[in-house]
Short mmCIF file of C-alpha atoms in Angstrom, two decimals:
data_model
loop_
_atom_site.label_atom_id
_atom_site.label_comp_id
_atom_site.label_asym_id
_atom_site.label_seq_id
_atom_site.Cartn_x
_atom_site.Cartn_y
_atom_site.Cartn_z
CA ASN A 1 -15.09 -2.11 -16.17
CA ALA A 2 -14.27 1.20 -14.44
CA GLY A 3 -10.47 0.72 -14.31
CA VAL A 4 -8.80 3.32 -12.07
CA THR A 5 -11.09 5.95 -10.54
CA GLN A 6 -9.80 9.11 -8.91
CA THR A 7 -11.79 11.65 -6.94
CA PRO A 8 -12.10 14.59 -6.91
CA LYS A 9 -11.18 15.81 -10.40
CA PHE A 10 -10.49 19.35 -9.21
CA GLN A 11 -9.72 20.80 -5.79
CA VAL A 12 -8.66 24.16 -4.39
CA LEU A 13 -7.11 24.21 -0.92
CA LYS A 14 -5.84 26.94 1.34
CA THR A 15 -2.31 26.68 2.67
CA GLY A 16 -2.27 24.50 5.77
CA GLN A 17 -5.44 22.59 5.00
CA SER A 18 -5.43 18.81 4.79
CA MET A 19 -7.25 16.56 2.35
CA THR A 20 -7.34 13.05 0.93
CA LEU A 21 -7.21 12.20 -2.75
CA GLN A 22 -9.08 8.98 -3.40
CA CYS A 23 -8.03 6.22 -5.79
CA ALA A 24 -9.81 2.94 -6.44
CA GLN A 25 -9.21 0.16 -8.95
CA ASP A 26 -11.39 -2.80 -9.83
CA MET A 27 -8.85 -4.90 -11.76
CA ASN A 28 -7.42 -6.76 -8.74
CA HIS A 29 -3.95 -5.37 -9.49
CA GLU A 30 -1.37 -5.87 -6.80
CA TYR A 31 0.61 -2.68 -7.48
CA MET A 32 -0.63 0.88 -7.03
CA SER A 33 1.22 4.18 -7.27
CA TRP A 34 0.77 7.93 -6.94
CA TYR A 35 2.53 10.39 -9.26
CA ARG A 36 2.52 14.14 -9.58
CA GLN A 37 2.82 15.86 -12.94
CA ASP A 38 4.48 19.23 -13.19
CA PRO A 39 5.32 21.18 -16.36
CA GLY A 40 8.66 20.17 -17.87
CA MET A 41 9.24 17.47 -15.25
CA GLY A 42 7.16 14.56 -16.46
CA LEU A 43 5.59 12.40 -13.77
CA ARG A 44 7.38 11.85 -10.48
CA LEU A 45 6.61 9.00 -8.11
CA ILE A 46 5.29 10.02 -4.68
CA HIS A 47 4.45 6.69 -3.00
CA TYR A 48 3.72 3.20 -4.16
CA SER A 49 2.36 -0.09 -2.85
CA VAL A 50 3.12 -3.68 -3.80
CA GLY A 51 0.08 -5.07 -2.00
CA ALA A 52 -2.38 -4.51 0.83
CA GLY A 53 -0.57 -3.37 3.96
CA ILE A 54 2.71 -2.62 2.13
CA THR A 55 3.74 0.88 1.04
CA ASP A 56 7.02 2.60 0.27
CA GLN A 57 8.31 6.03 -0.64
CA GLY A 58 9.03 7.20 -4.13
CA GLU A 59 11.05 10.12 -5.41
CA VAL A 60 9.05 12.98 -3.83
CA PRO A 61 7.26 11.67 -0.68
CA ASN A 62 7.57 14.68 1.65
CA GLY A 63 4.24 16.16 2.70
CA TYR A 64 2.24 13.10 1.65
CA ASN A 65 1.02 9.96 3.43
CA VAL A 66 -0.50 6.79 2.04
CA SER A 67 -2.02 3.58 3.32
CA ARG A 68 -3.28 0.43 1.59
CA SER A 69 -5.79 -1.41 3.73
CA THR A 70 -7.44 -3.17 0.76
CA THR A 71 -6.29 -4.25 -2.70
CA GLU A 72 -8.76 -1.85 -4.30
CA ASP A 73 -8.04 1.47 -2.54
CA PHE A 74 -4.93 3.62 -2.24
CA PRO A 75 -5.71 7.09 -0.82
CA LEU A 76 -3.14 9.90 -0.80
CA ARG A 77 -3.22 12.30 2.15
CA LEU A 78 -1.87 15.82 2.13
CA LEU A 79 -1.14 16.62 5.76
CA SER A 80 -0.71 20.41 5.54
CA ALA A 81 -1.06 21.72 2.00
CA ALA A 82 1.60 24.05 0.60
CA PRO A 83 1.64 26.03 -2.67
CA SER A 84 4.48 23.76 -3.86
CA GLN A 85 1.96 20.91 -3.90
CA THR A 86 -0.05 22.59 -6.64
CA SER A 87 0.07 19.94 -9.35
CA VAL A 88 -1.87 17.30 -11.23
CA TYR A 89 -1.94 13.99 -9.37
CA PHE A 90 -2.28 10.62 -11.07
CA CYS A 91 -2.98 7.27 -9.51
CA ALA A 92 -1.96 4.12 -11.34
CA SER A 93 -2.44 0.42 -10.85
CA SER A 94 -0.40 -2.28 -12.52
CA TYR A 95 0.21 -5.97 -12.77
CA THR A 96 3.15 -8.14 -13.67
CA ARG A 97 2.57 -11.55 -15.25
CA GLN A 98 5.41 -13.69 -16.57
CA GLY A 99 7.55 -10.64 -17.25
CA ASN A 100 4.72 -8.75 -18.93
CA THR A 101 3.54 -5.58 -17.26
CA GLU A 102 1.20 -2.68 -17.88
CA ALA A 103 0.14 0.31 -15.79
CA PHE A 104 -3.33 1.85 -15.96
CA PHE A 105 -3.84 5.47 -14.98
CA GLY A 106 -6.75 7.40 -13.56
CA GLN A 107 -8.00 10.64 -15.09
CA GLY A 108 -6.07 12.78 -12.63
CA THR A 109 -6.83 15.28 -9.87
CA ARG A 110 -5.90 18.91 -10.50
CA LEU A 111 -4.99 20.45 -7.14
CA THR A 112 -4.39 24.15 -6.53
CA VAL A 113 -3.08 25.35 -3.18
CA VAL A 114 -3.51 29.07 -2.54
CA GLY B 1 19.41 5.85 -10.17
CA ASP B 2 17.23 5.30 -13.19
CA SER B 3 16.53 8.21 -15.52
CA VAL B 4 14.83 8.91 -18.84
CA THR B 5 15.64 11.82 -21.13
CA GLN B 6 13.34 12.93 -23.95
CA MET B 7 14.00 15.42 -26.69
CA GLU B 8 13.07 18.97 -25.89
CA GLY B 9 9.70 20.08 -27.20
CA PRO B 10 7.22 21.16 -28.20
CA VAL B 11 7.09 19.57 -31.64
CA THR B 12 4.87 21.07 -34.33
CA LEU B 13 4.23 19.19 -37.58
CA SER B 14 1.94 19.32 -40.57
CA GLU B 15 -0.44 16.45 -41.20
CA GLU B 16 1.24 13.46 -42.95
CA ALA B 17 4.73 14.49 -41.81
CA PHE B 18 7.19 12.00 -40.34
CA LEU B 19 7.54 12.01 -36.56
CA THR B 20 10.51 11.12 -34.39
CA ILE B 21 10.65 11.74 -30.66
CA ASN B 22 13.98 10.78 -29.13
CA CYS B 23 14.25 8.95 -25.83
CA THR B 24 17.36 7.71 -24.05
CA TYR B 25 17.61 6.06 -20.68
CA THR B 26 19.95 5.14 -17.86
CA ALA B 27 19.16 2.05 -15.82
CA THR B 28 20.78 -0.90 -14.12
CA GLY B 29 19.90 -4.36 -15.28
CA TYR B 30 17.34 -4.99 -17.98
CA PRO B 31 14.49 -2.48 -17.89
CA SER B 32 11.20 -2.63 -19.74
CA LEU B 33 10.51 0.45 -21.86
CA PHE B 34 7.23 2.20 -22.59
CA TRP B 35 5.67 5.08 -24.48
CA TYR B 36 2.57 6.62 -22.91
CA VAL B 37 0.29 9.19 -24.53
CA GLN B 38 -1.81 11.82 -22.76
CA TYR B 39 -4.61 13.48 -24.70
CA PRO B 40 -5.86 16.87 -23.46
CA GLY B 41 -7.68 16.61 -20.14
CA GLU B 42 -7.13 12.87 -19.83
CA GLY B 43 -4.92 10.43 -17.99
CA LEU B 44 -2.04 8.51 -19.52
CA GLN B 45 -2.63 5.59 -21.86
CA LEU B 46 -0.09 2.97 -22.82
CA LEU B 47 0.87 3.43 -26.47
CA LEU B 48 3.47 0.69 -26.87
CA LYS B 49 6.10 -1.23 -24.96
CA ALA B 50 9.19 -3.42 -25.32
CA THR B 51 10.53 -5.72 -22.66
CA LYS B 52 13.93 -6.78 -24.00
CA ALA B 53 16.69 -5.65 -26.31
CA ASP B 54 15.85 -5.49 -30.03
CA ASP B 55 12.11 -5.82 -29.36
CA LYS B 56 9.95 -3.50 -31.44
CA GLY B 57 6.75 -2.16 -29.94
CA SER B 58 4.05 -0.91 -32.28
CA ASN B 59 0.52 0.43 -32.07
CA LYS B 60 -1.69 2.81 -34.10
CA GLY B 61 1.12 3.35 -36.66
CA PHE B 62 3.67 4.26 -33.98
CA GLU B 63 6.83 2.19 -33.53
CA ALA B 64 9.81 2.12 -31.19
CA THR B 65 12.74 -0.30 -31.01
CA TYR B 66 14.57 -1.15 -27.78
CA ARG B 67 18.25 -0.44 -28.53
CA LYS B 68 20.43 -1.59 -25.65
CA GLU B 69 23.70 -0.59 -27.34
CA THR B 70 22.59 3.05 -27.58
CA THR B 71 20.22 2.92 -24.54
CA SER B 72 17.48 4.40 -26.69
CA PHE B 73 13.79 3.88 -27.44
CA HIS B 74 12.89 6.49 -30.06
CA LEU B 75 9.25 6.88 -31.08
CA GLU B 76 8.44 7.11 -34.80
CA LYS B 77 5.39 7.43 -37.01
CA GLY B 78 5.48 7.67 -40.76
CA SER B 79 2.48 9.94 -41.26
CA VAL B 80 0.97 11.89 -38.36
CA GLN B 81 -2.63 13.00 -38.12
CA VAL B 82 -4.26 15.92 -36.32
CA SER B 83 -5.69 13.39 -33.86
CA ASP B 84 -2.13 12.47 -32.78
CA SER B 85 -1.77 15.85 -31.06
CA ALA B 86 -1.01 14.99 -27.45
CA VAL B 87 1.79 14.76 -24.88
CA TYR B 88 4.06 11.73 -25.25
CA PHE B 89 6.01 10.25 -22.34
CA CYS B 90 8.85 7.77 -22.49
CA ALA B 91 9.15 5.62 -19.36
CA LEU B 92 11.02 2.65 -17.96
CA ARG B 93 10.48 0.02 -15.30
CA ASP B 94 13.56 -1.68 -14.05
CA GLY B 95 13.70 -5.41 -13.52
CA THR B 96 12.92 -5.40 -9.82
CA SER B 97 10.78 -2.30 -9.17
CA TYR B 98 7.35 -3.65 -9.89
CA GLY B 99 4.72 -0.93 -9.95
CA LYS B 100 7.28 1.89 -10.25
CA LEU B 101 7.80 3.78 -13.47
CA THR B 102 10.44 6.41 -14.22
CA PHE B 103 9.24 8.99 -16.75
CA GLY B 104 10.87 11.41 -19.13
CA GLN B 105 9.83 15.05 -19.21
CA GLY B 106 7.16 14.58 -21.86
CA THR B 107 7.02 15.97 -25.39
CA ILE B 108 4.09 18.06 -26.58
CA LEU B 109 3.14 17.21 -30.17
CA THR B 110 0.88 19.50 -32.19
CA VAL B 111 -0.19 18.47 -35.68
CA HIS B 112 -1.72 21.08 -37.99
CA PRO B 113 -4.01 20.27 -40.94
#
């Protein structure tokens, strides 16, 4: 059972370049989310999805796009990379059953924008 | 909006010492509360959780009790090991925001032999 898989693990971009961070889960979870982790700030929510075809903004959505065409995949697109987007990005999937909930995280993508 | 505040770190302890990491929260309604752990170079793993007031979550010797009257969810362990060295995050999910977690800043724990 692979869980949540993120690719790539590391990436260096030049300012202005675009790229897509991939996230896939094989647990048939309805909810998926993207977070960025910055020193001293914990994890902040970028975008999330409550099911295929449904996405919404989180706390820090500017400069990022998402789509959810299937239950399994939730890619994060950086439209025009900026140094402020240098961070570690985590994808998570989660379920809620009868009030019980748990989120599962990928291994992260470390992105540097120069 | 929702927020989570953790004690300032980093925390450095000797093996077998007692650990407390403070966590307080602000939320509307009845949130679920979580502690996640991140080992070096890895993603976050759920350590324990509590879904209603007075619940105690426990796992691997760690415990935390959901205190609604003090809006707190402090993490404790009676005797830490070197292998507990990691970053610990307190988080909440409010009653309606499925799939969305609000995290504290994280606390770096280092345990020396």
